[in-house]
mmCIF file of C-alpha atoms in Angstrom:
data_model
loop_
_atom_site.group_PDB
_atom_site.id
_atom_site.type_symbol
_atom_site.label_atom_id
_atom_site.label_comp_id
_atom_site.label_asym_id
_atom_site.label_seq_id
_atom_site.Cartn_x
_atom_site.Cartn_y
_atom_site.Cartn_z
ATOM 1 C CA UNK O 44 -107.217 -53.449 -110.876
ATOM 2 C CA UNK O 45 -107.370 -50.236 -113.456
ATOM 3 C CA UNK O 46 -105.461 -47.343 -111.911
ATOM 4 C CA UNK O 47 -108.000 -44.853 -113.463
ATOM 5 C CA UNK O 48 -111.193 -46.390 -111.529
ATOM 6 C CA UNK O 49 -110.954 -43.721 -108.974
ATOM 7 C CA UNK O 50 -111.901 -41.378 -111.722
ATOM 8 C CA UNK O 51 -114.851 -43.592 -113.111
ATOM 9 C CA UNK O 52 -118.697 -43.229 -111.978
ATOM 10 C CA UNK O 53 -119.542 -44.731 -108.578
ATOM 11 C CA UNK O 54 -121.709 -47.303 -110.409
ATOM 12 C CA UNK O 55 -118.461 -48.334 -112.520
ATOM 13 C CA UNK O 56 -116.117 -48.380 -109.352
ATOM 14 C CA UNK O 57 -118.683 -50.604 -107.605
ATOM 15 C CA UNK O 58 -119.126 -53.007 -110.221
ATOM 16 C CA UNK O 59 -115.370 -53.406 -111.066
ATOM 17 C CA UNK O 60 -113.914 -53.258 -107.533
ATOM 18 C CA UNK O 61 -116.731 -55.433 -105.593
ATOM 19 C CA UNK O 62 -119.079 -57.198 -107.671
ATOM 20 C CA UNK O 63 -116.824 -58.518 -110.481
ATOM 21 C CA UNK O 64 -114.103 -59.814 -108.055
ATOM 22 C CA UNK O 65 -116.687 -61.528 -105.872
ATOM 23 C CA UNK O 66 -118.216 -63.187 -108.872
ATOM 24 C CA UNK O 67 -114.738 -64.402 -110.076
ATOM 25 C CA UNK O 68 -113.888 -65.577 -106.740
ATOM 26 C CA UNK O 69 -114.300 -69.322 -105.836
ATOM 27 C CA UNK O 70 -115.569 -69.088 -102.288
ATOM 28 C CA UNK O 71 -116.669 -71.975 -100.230
ATOM 29 C CA UNK O 72 -118.585 -70.032 -97.824
ATOM 30 C CA UNK O 73 -120.870 -66.725 -98.154
ATOM 31 C CA UNK O 74 -118.301 -63.770 -97.286
ATOM 32 C CA UNK O 75 -119.465 -60.672 -95.208
ATOM 33 C CA UNK O 76 -118.968 -57.160 -96.981
ATOM 34 C CA UNK O 77 -118.176 -54.543 -94.595
ATOM 35 C CA UNK O 78 -118.801 -50.931 -95.369
ATOM 36 C CA UNK O 79 -117.373 -48.824 -92.497
ATOM 37 C CA UNK O 80 -117.844 -44.989 -92.183
ATOM 38 C CA UNK O 81 -120.198 -44.614 -94.938
ATOM 39 C CA UNK O 82 -121.325 -41.089 -93.510
ATOM 40 C CA UNK O 83 -117.942 -40.050 -94.266
ATOM 41 C CA UNK O 84 -117.976 -40.310 -98.070
ATOM 42 C CA UNK O 85 -118.200 -37.247 -100.126
ATOM 43 C CA UNK O 86 -121.607 -35.803 -100.497
ATOM 44 C CA UNK O 87 -124.929 -37.139 -99.097
ATOM 45 C CA UNK O 88 -126.142 -38.038 -102.504
ATOM 46 C CA UNK O 89 -123.012 -40.343 -103.125
ATOM 47 C CA UNK O 90 -123.868 -42.253 -99.868
ATOM 48 C CA UNK O 91 -127.268 -42.751 -100.710
ATOM 49 C CA UNK O 92 -126.152 -44.147 -104.248
ATOM 50 C CA UNK O 93 -123.750 -46.643 -102.670
ATOM 51 C CA UNK O 94 -126.380 -48.099 -100.396
ATOM 52 C CA UNK O 95 -128.844 -48.388 -103.308
ATOM 53 C CA UNK O 96 -126.198 -50.151 -105.170
ATOM 54 C CA UNK O 97 -125.540 -52.420 -102.489
ATOM 55 C CA UNK O 98 -129.231 -53.155 -101.941
ATOM 56 C CA UNK O 99 -129.960 -53.605 -105.518
ATOM 57 C CA UNK O 100 -127.029 -56.118 -105.915
ATOM 58 C CA UNK O 101 -128.185 -58.134 -102.886
ATOM 59 C CA UNK O 102 -131.586 -58.376 -104.105
ATOM 60 C CA UNK O 103 -130.740 -59.418 -107.667
ATOM 61 C CA UNK O 104 -128.315 -61.745 -106.289
ATOM 62 C CA UNK O 105 -125.144 -60.363 -107.835
ATOM 63 C CA UNK O 106 -123.788 -60.130 -104.266
ATOM 64 C CA UNK O 107 -124.710 -63.550 -102.599
ATOM 65 C CA UNK O 108 -123.360 -62.410 -99.313
ATOM 66 C CA UNK O 109 -124.336 -60.557 -96.021
ATOM 67 C CA UNK O 110 -123.335 -56.840 -95.695
ATOM 68 C CA UNK O 111 -122.531 -55.009 -92.553
ATOM 69 C CA UNK O 112 -122.718 -51.099 -93.108
ATOM 70 C CA UNK O 113 -121.437 -49.096 -90.361
ATOM 71 C CA UNK O 114 -122.479 -45.180 -90.186
ATOM 72 C CA UNK O 115 -123.729 -42.612 -88.150
ATOM 73 C CA UNK O 116 -127.658 -42.452 -88.304
ATOM 74 C CA UNK O 117 -127.861 -39.488 -90.688
ATOM 75 C CA UNK O 118 -131.106 -38.487 -91.910
ATOM 76 C CA UNK O 119 -130.558 -39.272 -95.775
ATOM 77 C CA UNK O 120 -129.052 -42.609 -94.746
ATOM 78 C CA UNK O 121 -132.253 -43.412 -92.778
ATOM 79 C CA UNK O 122 -134.172 -42.372 -95.633
ATOM 80 C CA UNK O 123 -132.767 -45.137 -98.041
ATOM 81 C CA UNK O 124 -133.074 -47.869 -95.099
ATOM 82 C CA UNK O 125 -136.721 -46.479 -94.625
ATOM 83 C CA UNK O 126 -138.000 -47.585 -98.063
ATOM 84 C CA UNK O 127 -140.550 -50.325 -97.394
ATOM 85 C CA UNK O 128 -138.799 -52.862 -99.665
ATOM 86 C CA UNK O 129 -135.379 -51.961 -98.266
ATOM 87 C CA UNK O 130 -136.502 -52.089 -94.661
ATOM 88 C CA UNK O 131 -137.629 -55.681 -95.217
ATOM 89 C CA UNK O 132 -134.240 -57.149 -95.903
ATOM 90 C CA UNK O 133 -132.238 -54.804 -93.440
ATOM 91 C CA UNK O 134 -131.794 -55.108 -89.755
ATOM 92 C CA UNK O 135 -130.810 -51.904 -87.708
ATOM 93 C CA UNK O 136 -128.715 -52.193 -84.681
ATOM 94 C CA UNK O 137 -127.788 -49.056 -82.817
ATOM 95 C CA UNK O 138 -124.466 -48.835 -81.024
ATOM 96 C CA UNK O 139 -124.329 -46.029 -78.753
ATOM 97 C CA UNK O 140 -121.146 -44.547 -77.237
ATOM 98 C CA UNK O 141 -122.255 -44.488 -73.758
ATOM 99 C CA UNK O 142 -120.159 -44.289 -70.621
ATOM 100 C CA UNK O 143 -119.567 -47.946 -70.453
ATOM 101 C CA UNK O 144 -118.218 -48.105 -73.899
ATOM 102 C CA UNK O 145 -115.662 -45.444 -72.968
ATOM 103 C CA UNK O 146 -114.562 -47.387 -69.770
ATOM 104 C CA UNK O 147 -114.264 -50.638 -71.908
ATOM 105 C CA UNK O 148 -112.057 -48.937 -74.258
ATOM 106 C CA UNK O 149 -109.949 -47.449 -71.274
ATOM 107 C CA UNK O 150 -109.346 -51.102 -69.871
ATOM 108 C CA UNK O 151 -108.577 -52.274 -73.505
ATOM 109 C CA UNK O 152 -105.895 -49.778 -74.051
ATOM 110 C CA UNK O 153 -104.385 -50.086 -70.625
ATOM 111 C CA UNK O 154 -104.121 -53.948 -71.033
ATOM 112 C CA UNK O 155 -102.717 -53.568 -74.428
ATOM 113 C CA UNK O 156 -100.227 -50.931 -73.341
ATOM 114 C CA UNK O 157 -99.203 -53.221 -70.378
ATOM 115 C CA UNK O 158 -98.507 -56.046 -72.935
ATOM 116 C CA UNK O 159 -96.123 -53.754 -74.806
ATOM 117 C CA UNK O 160 -94.630 -52.484 -71.819
ATOM 118 C CA UNK O 161 -93.903 -56.082 -71.051
ATOM 119 C CA UNK O 162 -92.590 -56.959 -74.196
ATOM 120 C CA UNK O 163 -90.249 -53.912 -74.172
ATOM 121 C CA UNK O 164 -88.775 -54.851 -70.758
ATOM 122 C CA UNK O 165 -88.025 -58.520 -72.160
ATOM 123 C CA UNK O 166 -86.203 -56.877 -75.369
ATOM 124 C CA UNK O 167 -84.480 -54.291 -72.959
ATOM 125 C CA UNK O 168 -86.179 -51.321 -74.475
ATOM 126 C CA UNK O 169 -86.560 -48.682 -71.630
ATOM 127 C CA UNK O 170 -90.098 -47.208 -70.958
ATOM 128 C CA UNK O 171 -91.088 -45.468 -67.695
ATOM 129 C CA UNK O 172 -92.897 -47.752 -65.181
ATOM 130 C CA UNK O 173 -96.190 -45.956 -65.680
ATOM 131 C CA UNK O 174 -96.476 -45.751 -69.181
ATOM 132 C CA UNK O 175 -98.329 -44.064 -70.984
ATOM 133 C CA UNK O 176 -99.572 -41.592 -68.181
ATOM 134 C CA UNK O 177 -103.045 -41.346 -67.089
ATOM 135 C CA UNK O 178 -103.569 -38.161 -68.598
ATOM 136 C CA UNK O 179 -102.389 -39.501 -72.038
ATOM 137 C CA UNK O 180 -104.579 -42.408 -71.765
ATOM 138 C CA UNK O 181 -107.521 -40.185 -71.188
ATOM 139 C CA UNK O 182 -106.568 -38.059 -74.543
ATOM 140 C CA UNK O 183 -106.710 -41.471 -76.363
ATOM 141 C CA UNK O 184 -109.999 -42.603 -74.844
ATOM 142 C CA UNK O 185 -111.579 -39.128 -75.848
ATOM 143 C CA UNK O 186 -110.037 -39.417 -79.267
ATOM 144 C CA UNK O 187 -111.558 -42.832 -79.933
ATOM 145 C CA UNK O 188 -115.137 -41.313 -79.734
ATOM 146 C CA UNK O 189 -116.330 -44.761 -77.938
ATOM 147 C CA UNK O 190 -115.187 -46.603 -80.968
ATOM 148 C CA UNK O 191 -113.015 -49.708 -80.763
ATOM 149 C CA UNK O 192 -111.766 -49.638 -84.181
ATOM 150 C CA UNK O 193 -109.812 -46.471 -83.273
ATOM 151 C CA UNK O 194 -108.341 -48.183 -80.106
ATOM 152 C CA UNK O 195 -107.404 -51.178 -81.653
ATOM 153 C CA UNK O 196 -105.465 -49.457 -84.494
ATOM 154 C CA UNK O 197 -103.552 -47.095 -82.087
ATOM 155 C CA UNK O 198 -102.447 -50.453 -80.166
ATOM 156 C CA UNK O 199 -101.337 -52.145 -83.377
ATOM 157 C CA UNK O 200 -99.650 -48.772 -84.523
ATOM 158 C CA UNK O 201 -97.827 -48.451 -81.078
ATOM 159 C CA UNK O 202 -96.763 -52.020 -80.938
ATOM 160 C CA UNK O 203 -94.914 -52.174 -84.270
ATOM 161 C CA UNK O 204 -91.781 -54.106 -83.502
ATOM 162 C CA UNK O 205 -89.653 -52.047 -85.909
ATOM 163 C CA UNK O 206 -90.219 -48.780 -84.004
ATOM 164 C CA UNK O 207 -89.999 -47.213 -80.530
ATOM 165 C CA UNK O 208 -93.525 -47.486 -78.841
ATOM 166 C CA UNK O 209 -92.920 -44.101 -77.238
ATOM 167 C CA UNK O 210 -91.900 -42.761 -80.965
ATOM 168 C CA UNK O 211 -95.291 -44.245 -82.108
ATOM 169 C CA UNK O 212 -97.242 -42.822 -79.328
ATOM 170 C CA UNK O 213 -95.963 -39.433 -79.716
ATOM 171 C CA UNK O 214 -96.802 -39.123 -83.474
ATOM 172 C CA UNK O 215 -100.491 -40.322 -82.515
ATOM 173 C CA UNK O 216 -100.751 -37.615 -79.812
ATOM 174 C CA UNK O 217 -99.180 -34.996 -82.048
ATOM 175 C CA UNK O 218 -101.841 -35.434 -84.989
ATOM 176 C CA UNK O 219 -103.267 -32.098 -85.868
ATOM 177 C CA UNK O 220 -107.170 -32.156 -86.492
ATOM 178 C CA UNK O 221 -107.740 -31.746 -90.400
ATOM 179 C CA UNK O 222 -111.413 -31.474 -90.471
ATOM 180 C CA UNK O 223 -111.819 -35.287 -90.843
ATOM 181 C CA UNK O 224 -112.508 -37.960 -88.175
ATOM 182 C CA UNK O 225 -109.559 -38.986 -85.521
ATOM 183 C CA UNK O 226 -109.586 -42.332 -87.212
ATOM 184 C CA UNK O 227 -108.999 -40.850 -90.716
ATOM 185 C CA UNK O 228 -106.147 -38.682 -89.539
ATOM 186 C CA UNK O 229 -104.803 -41.951 -87.614
ATOM 187 C CA UNK O 230 -104.963 -43.931 -90.922
ATOM 188 C CA UNK O 231 -103.250 -41.025 -92.724
ATOM 189 C CA UNK O 232 -100.512 -40.976 -90.382
ATOM 190 C CA UNK O 233 -99.943 -44.574 -90.630
ATOM 191 C CA UNK O 234 -99.597 -44.589 -94.466
ATOM 192 C CA UNK O 235 -97.498 -41.615 -94.142
ATOM 193 C CA UNK O 236 -94.761 -43.537 -92.256
ATOM 194 C CA UNK O 237 -94.504 -46.616 -94.546
ATOM 195 C CA UNK O 238 -90.846 -46.787 -95.407
ATOM 196 C CA UNK O 239 -89.673 -45.229 -98.526
ATOM 197 C CA UNK O 240 -88.704 -48.443 -100.162
ATOM 198 C CA UNK O 241 -92.189 -49.583 -99.803
ATOM 199 C CA UNK O 242 -93.408 -46.799 -102.072
ATOM 200 C CA UNK O 243 -95.632 -49.137 -104.133
ATOM 201 C CA UNK O 244 -97.400 -50.455 -101.007
ATOM 202 C CA UNK O 245 -97.908 -46.624 -100.195
ATOM 203 C CA UNK O 246 -99.357 -46.094 -103.745
ATOM 204 C CA UNK O 247 -101.510 -49.473 -103.303
ATOM 205 C CA UNK O 248 -103.007 -48.043 -99.875
ATOM 206 C CA UNK O 249 -103.691 -44.568 -101.602
ATOM 207 C CA UNK O 250 -105.509 -46.093 -104.269
ATOM 208 C CA UNK O 251 -107.577 -48.243 -102.014
ATOM 209 C CA UNK O 252 -108.581 -45.358 -99.789
ATOM 210 C CA UNK O 253 -109.585 -43.313 -102.722
ATOM 211 C CA UNK O 254 -111.689 -45.957 -104.107
ATOM 212 C CA UNK O 255 -113.273 -46.541 -100.514
ATOM 213 C CA UNK O 256 -114.253 -43.053 -100.354
ATOM 214 C CA UNK O 257 -115.634 -43.125 -103.814
ATOM 215 C CA UNK O 258 -113.852 -39.918 -105.253
ATOM 216 C CA UNK O 259 -115.368 -39.663 -108.705
#
């Protein structure tokens, strides 16, 4: 992949990093393209442009696949989906972060932490009996904003076999808000602790994130 792609126009990024690779791939089944956090891409006009590019590619059969777009229902995003020809090929499903969602995430995190605790006991790693505390669990549930992607990412990060889970947990709890979403902050923390010898992996992740957020 061209290392300078992040400096190119969104149209070229889309063609080079999505359309062309899928055309070149010999896929037996139609894949699913997932675009998560579209509303967090820089500037609302870019968000609309990305939507239009995806819809145009699907309609022209450049992308013979199903596409899942996850975003907050911002007015400018609704505007694109509201165009008659677009609304005919799109299905809208609203996922509200209600009280039930938060309770489900609490149960999920508690189950995952219990598994981590059990594995640590088997390996002789010391953790308090009631780990983490109810207050810490509450904090993580609030930070999740009712989304399972945050909760599952936290669970995987803390269960890393090469680091003490309490150390990982503290690094998550100590994340300072940077004006971005808690999930963005968490991803940044995960990338920042990649071992120095894996510098190439760190650079690759950085470029991938740059492409995802379409910084042109």
